[in-house]
Coordinates of C-alpha atoms in Angstrom, one line a residue:
X1 CA -8.9 -0.6 -28.1
X2 CA -7.2 -1.7 -24.9
X3 CA -3.4 -1.6 -24.9
X4 CA -0.5 -1.9 -22.4
X5 CA 0.7 1.4 -21.3
X6 CA 4.5 1.9 -21.6
X7 CA 6.1 0.3 -18.5
X8 CA 9.6 1.2 -17.3
X9 CA 10.2 -1.5 -14.7
X10 CA 10.7 -5.1 -15.7
X11 CA 9.1 -6.4 -12.4
X12 CA 5.9 -4.4 -13.1
X13 CA 5.9 -5.6 -16.8
X14 CA 6.0 -9.3 -15.6
X15 CA 3.1 -8.6 -13.2
X16 CA 1.1 -7.2 -16.1
X17 CA 2.0 -10.1 -18.3
X18 CA 0.8 -12.5 -15.6
X19 CA -2.5 -10.7 -15.2
X20 CA -3.3 -10.5 -18.8
X21 CA -2.4 -14.2 -19.3
X22 CA -5.0 -15.1 -16.7
X23 CA -7.9 -12.8 -17.7
X24 CA -9.3 -11.9 -21.1
X25 CA -12.0 -9.4 -19.9
X26 CA -9.8 -6.7 -18.3
X27 CA -11.3 -3.3 -18.5
X28 CA -8.7 -1.5 -16.4
X29 CA -5.5 -2.5 -14.7
X30 CA -3.8 -0.2 -12.1
X31 CA -0.8 -0.7 -10.0
X32 CA -0.7 1.0 -6.5
X33 CA 1.8 1.6 -3.7
X34 CA 5.5 2.0 -4.3
X35 CA 5.3 0.5 -7.8
X36 CA 3.1 3.4 -8.9
X37 CA 5.7 5.9 -7.8
X38 CA 8.8 4.1 -9.1
X39 CA 9.9 3.5 -5.6
X40 CA 10.2 -0.3 -5.5
X41 CA 12.9 -1.8 -3.3
X42 CA 14.4 -5.2 -3.7
X43 CA 11.8 -6.6 -1.3
X44 CA 8.8 -4.6 -2.3
X45 CA 5.5 -6.3 -3.2
X46 CA 3.5 -5.3 -6.3
X47 CA -0.2 -4.7 -5.9
X48 CA -2.6 -4.4 -8.7
X49 CA -6.2 -3.4 -9.0
X50 CA -8.3 -4.8 -11.9
X51 CA -11.7 -3.9 -13.1
X52 CA -13.5 -6.7 -15.1
X53 CA -16.7 -7.2 -17.0
X54 CA -17.4 -10.1 -14.7
X55 CA -19.8 -9.3 -11.8
X56 CA -20.3 -12.6 -10.0
X57 CA -18.4 -12.7 -6.8
X58 CA -17.5 -16.4 -6.9
X59 CA -16.2 -16.0 -10.5
X60 CA -14.1 -13.1 -9.4
X61 CA -12.6 -15.2 -6.5
X62 CA -11.7 -17.9 -9.1
X63 CA -10.0 -15.3 -11.2
X64 CA -7.9 -14.1 -8.3
X65 CA -7.0 -17.8 -7.6
X66 CA -6.0 -18.2 -11.3
X67 CA -3.7 -15.3 -11.0
X68 CA -2.1 -16.6 -7.7
X69 CA -1.5 -20.0 -9.3
X70 CA 0.2 -18.6 -12.4
X71 CA 2.2 -16.1 -10.4
X72 CA 3.6 -19.0 -8.4
X73 CA 4.1 -21.5 -11.1
X74 CA 5.4 -19.3 -13.9
X75 CA 7.0 -16.4 -12.1
X76 CA 7.9 -17.8 -8.7
X77 CA 5.9 -15.2 -6.8
X78 CA 3.8 -15.9 -3.8
X79 CA 0.6 -13.9 -3.2
X80 CA -1.8 -13.0 -0.5
X81 CA -1.2 -11.7 3.0
X82 CA 2.6 -11.5 3.2
X83 CA 4.0 -8.2 4.2
X84 CA 7.7 -7.5 4.0
X85 CA 8.4 -10.0 1.2
X86 CA 8.5 -9.4 -2.6
X87 CA 5.1 -11.0 -3.4
X88 CA 2.3 -10.1 -5.9
X89 CA -1.3 -9.3 -5.1
X90 CA -4.2 -8.7 -7.5
X91 CA -7.5 -7.3 -6.3
X92 CA -10.3 -7.7 -8.8
X93 CA -13.5 -5.6 -8.8
X94 CA -16.6 -5.5 -11.1
X95 CA -16.3 -2.7 -13.6
X96 CA -19.0 -0.6 -11.8
X97 CA -17.1 -0.6 -8.5
X98 CA -15.6 2.8 -9.1
X99 CA -19.0 4.4 -9.6
X100 CA -21.0 2.4 -7.1
X101 CA -19.5 2.5 -3.6
X102 CA -21.8 -0.2 -2.4
X103 CA -20.3 -2.6 -4.9
X104 CA -16.8 -1.5 -4.0
X105 CA -17.4 -2.0 -0.3
X106 CA -18.3 -5.6 -0.8
X107 CA -14.8 -6.4 -1.9
X108 CA -12.6 -4.0 0.1
X109 CA -12.2 -4.3 3.9
X110 CA -10.2 -1.0 4.1
X111 CA -11.7 2.4 4.7
X112 CA -13.9 3.0 1.7
X113 CA -13.4 6.7 0.8
X114 CA -9.7 6.8 1.6
X115 CA -9.1 3.7 -0.5
X116 CA -11.0 5.1 -3.5
X117 CA -9.1 8.4 -3.2
X118 CA -5.8 6.5 -3.3
X119 CA -6.9 4.6 -6.4
X120 CA -7.8 7.9 -8.1
X121 CA -4.6 9.8 -7.1
X122 CA -2.0 7.3 -6.1
X123 CA -2.1 4.6 -8.8
X124 CA -0.7 4.1 -12.3
X125 CA -2.6 2.9 -15.3
X126 CA -0.8 0.0 -17.0
X127 CA -3.5 -1.5 -19.2
X128 CA -6.9 -0.7 -20.5
X129 CA -9.3 2.3 -20.0
X130 CA -8.6 4.9 -17.4
X131 CA -11.6 4.4 -15.1
X132 CA -10.1 6.6 -12.3
X133 CA -12.0 9.6 -13.7
X134 CA -15.2 7.9 -12.5
X135 CA -14.2 8.0 -8.9
X136 CA -15.9 11.0 -7.2
X137 CA -14.1 11.2 -3.8
X138 CA -12.5 14.5 -2.9
X139 CA -9.9 15.5 -0.4
X140 CA -10.8 16.3 3.1
X141 CA -8.5 16.4 6.1
X142 CA -10.3 13.6 8.0
X143 CA -10.3 11.2 5.1
X144 CA -7.1 9.6 6.3
X145 CA -8.1 9.2 9.9
X146 CA -9.5 5.7 10.0
X147 CA -6.6 4.2 8.0
X148 CA -4.1 6.2 10.1
X149 CA -5.7 4.8 13.3
X150 CA -4.6 1.2 12.5
X151 CA -2.1 0.9 9.7
X152 CA 1.1 2.3 11.2
X153 CA 0.4 0.7 14.5
X154 CA 0.1 -2.7 12.8
X155 CA 3.6 -2.4 11.2
X156 CA 5.2 -1.0 14.4
X157 CA 3.8 -4.0 16.4
X158 CA 5.1 -6.5 13.8
X159 CA 8.5 -4.9 13.9
X160 CA 8.7 -5.1 17.7
X161 CA 7.6 -8.7 17.7
X162 CA 10.1 -9.8 15.1
X163 CA 13.1 -7.9 16.6
X164 CA 12.3 -9.0 20.2
X165 CA 11.9 -12.7 19.1
X166 CA 15.1 -12.7 17.2
X167 CA 13.4 -13.1 13.9
X168 CA 14.3 -11.7 10.5
X169 CA 16.1 -8.4 11.0
X170 CA 15.5 -7.2 7.4
X171 CA 11.7 -7.8 7.8
X172 CA 11.7 -6.1 11.1
X173 CA 13.5 -3.0 9.7
X174 CA 11.1 -3.0 6.7
X175 CA 8.1 -3.1 9.1
X176 CA 9.5 -0.3 11.2
X177 CA 10.4 1.8 8.2
X178 CA 6.8 1.4 6.9
X179 CA 5.3 2.4 10.3
X180 CA 7.4 5.5 10.5
X181 CA 6.7 6.6 6.9
X182 CA 3.0 5.9 7.2
X183 CA 2.8 8.0 10.3
X184 CA 4.7 10.7 8.4
X185 CA 2.1 10.4 5.7
X186 CA -0.5 11.5 8.2
X187 CA 1.5 14.6 9.1
X188 CA 2.0 15.5 5.4
X189 CA -1.7 14.9 4.7
X190 CA -2.8 17.1 7.6
X191 CA -0.2 19.9 7.6
X192 CA 0.9 20.1 4.0
X193 CA -2.2 18.8 2.2
X194 CA 0.2 16.4 0.5
X195 CA -2.0 13.4 -0.4
X196 CA 0.7 11.5 -2.2
X197 CA 1.6 8.0 -1.0
X198 CA 5.1 8.4 -2.4
X199 CA 7.5 8.1 0.5
X200 CA 10.0 10.4 -1.2
X201 CA 7.3 13.1 -1.4
X202 CA 6.1 12.5 2.2
X203 CA 9.6 13.0 3.6
X204 CA 10.0 16.2 1.5
X205 CA 6.8 17.5 3.2
X206 CA 8.3 16.6 6.6
X207 CA 11.4 18.7 5.7
X208 CA 9.3 21.6 4.5
X209 CA 7.3 21.6 7.7
X210 CA 10.5 21.3 9.8
X211 CA 8.7 18.6 11.8
X212 CA 10.5 17.4 14.9
X213 CA 10.4 13.8 13.6
X214 CA 11.9 14.6 10.2
X215 CA 15.2 12.9 11.1
X216 CA 13.3 9.7 12.0
X217 CA 11.4 9.9 8.7
X218 CA 14.6 10.4 6.8
X219 CA 16.1 7.4 8.5
X220 CA 13.1 5.2 7.5
X221 CA 13.5 6.4 3.9
X222 CA 17.2 5.7 3.8
X223 CA 16.5 2.2 5.0
X224 CA 14.2 1.7 2.0
X225 CA 16.9 3.0 -0.3
X226 CA 19.3 0.5 1.2
X227 CA 16.9 -2.4 1.0
X228 CA 16.4 -2.4 4.8
X229 CA 20.0 -3.2 5.7
X230 CA 20.5 -2.5 9.4
X231 CA 21.8 -3.8 12.7
X232 CA 19.8 -5.1 15.6
X233 CA 21.0 -2.2 17.7
X234 CA 20.1 0.4 15.1
X235 CA 16.6 -0.9 14.5
X236 CA 15.9 -1.4 18.2
X237 CA 17.0 2.2 18.9
X238 CA 14.3 3.5 16.6
X239 CA 11.4 1.6 18.1
X240 CA 10.6 4.0 20.9
X241 CA 11.0 7.2 18.9
X242 CA 8.6 5.6 16.3
X243 CA 6.1 4.7 19.0
X244 CA 6.2 8.3 20.4
X245 CA 5.9 9.8 16.9
X246 CA 2.8 7.6 16.2
X247 CA 1.2 8.3 19.6
X248 CA 1.7 12.0 19.3
X249 CA 0.4 12.1 15.7
X250 CA -2.8 10.2 16.6
X251 CA -3.4 12.3 19.7
X252 CA -3.0 15.5 17.7
X253 CA -4.8 14.7 14.5
X254 CA -7.1 11.6 14.9
X255 CA -10.3 11.9 16.8
X256 CA -11.9 8.6 15.9
X257 CA -11.5 5.4 18.0
X258 CA -8.8 3.1 16.7
X259 CA -10.5 0.4 14.6
X260 CA -9.7 -3.3 14.5
X261 CA -6.9 -3.8 11.9
X262 CA -8.2 -5.8 8.9
X263 CA -4.7 -6.9 7.9
X264 CA -4.6 -9.7 10.5
X265 CA -7.7 -11.5 9.3
X266 CA -8.2 -10.8 5.7
X267 CA -6.3 -10.8 2.4
X268 CA -4.1 -7.8 2.3
X269 CA -5.6 -4.9 0.4

């Protein structure tokens, strides 16, 4: 019988409540990202992945819209493609998506194998059956390359645009922190075989490796802990080091050509 797993964060509990209020045929509900690691900041988004008995694509789209509407009306949460703000996103897949990669790929614009690996190892079950055991992706060093080729660069560019246009400083600092820590994730993945998406764990790997950009990663983590409080001068001073860190990481570890970033044109996943 399906049941809610014990949840120790009120924000995640509300997210689960909203999801279950919308959908009666939930097989599995996972949370991913910072929420899965207990590392939510004041401004973090909460992302969930749901498996459902429904298989029709148009019906699944309607279910996502139902969630978005209830999240806004009852909980005051926006949804969709809004980085750097405390929004909610729910991504719904047919129940066979974890065992049939062709089905999964119809719904997910991000690198297929890497995304499935993250769902298996960097998610938290909050309701239903644990379908993660059905995911058959294993670690390999190159699994992260496609994601690493576009994700940190996207956030770095957004930070530069916001800070140079005099836009929201907190959001700019958030974007920069994310760019740095995602770059650090690539180093941790390659050098320490640390596949966790926990930023705390990633920075620990940087320290262990005595990487030359450890101080930069520690700064980015500290900004998260302080809900991205900063000054224009401080954030601007980290842009060039972050760019160098990313460029050096890509040159050293990533052989594939940088792909077009899916964040700018599709719902954030």
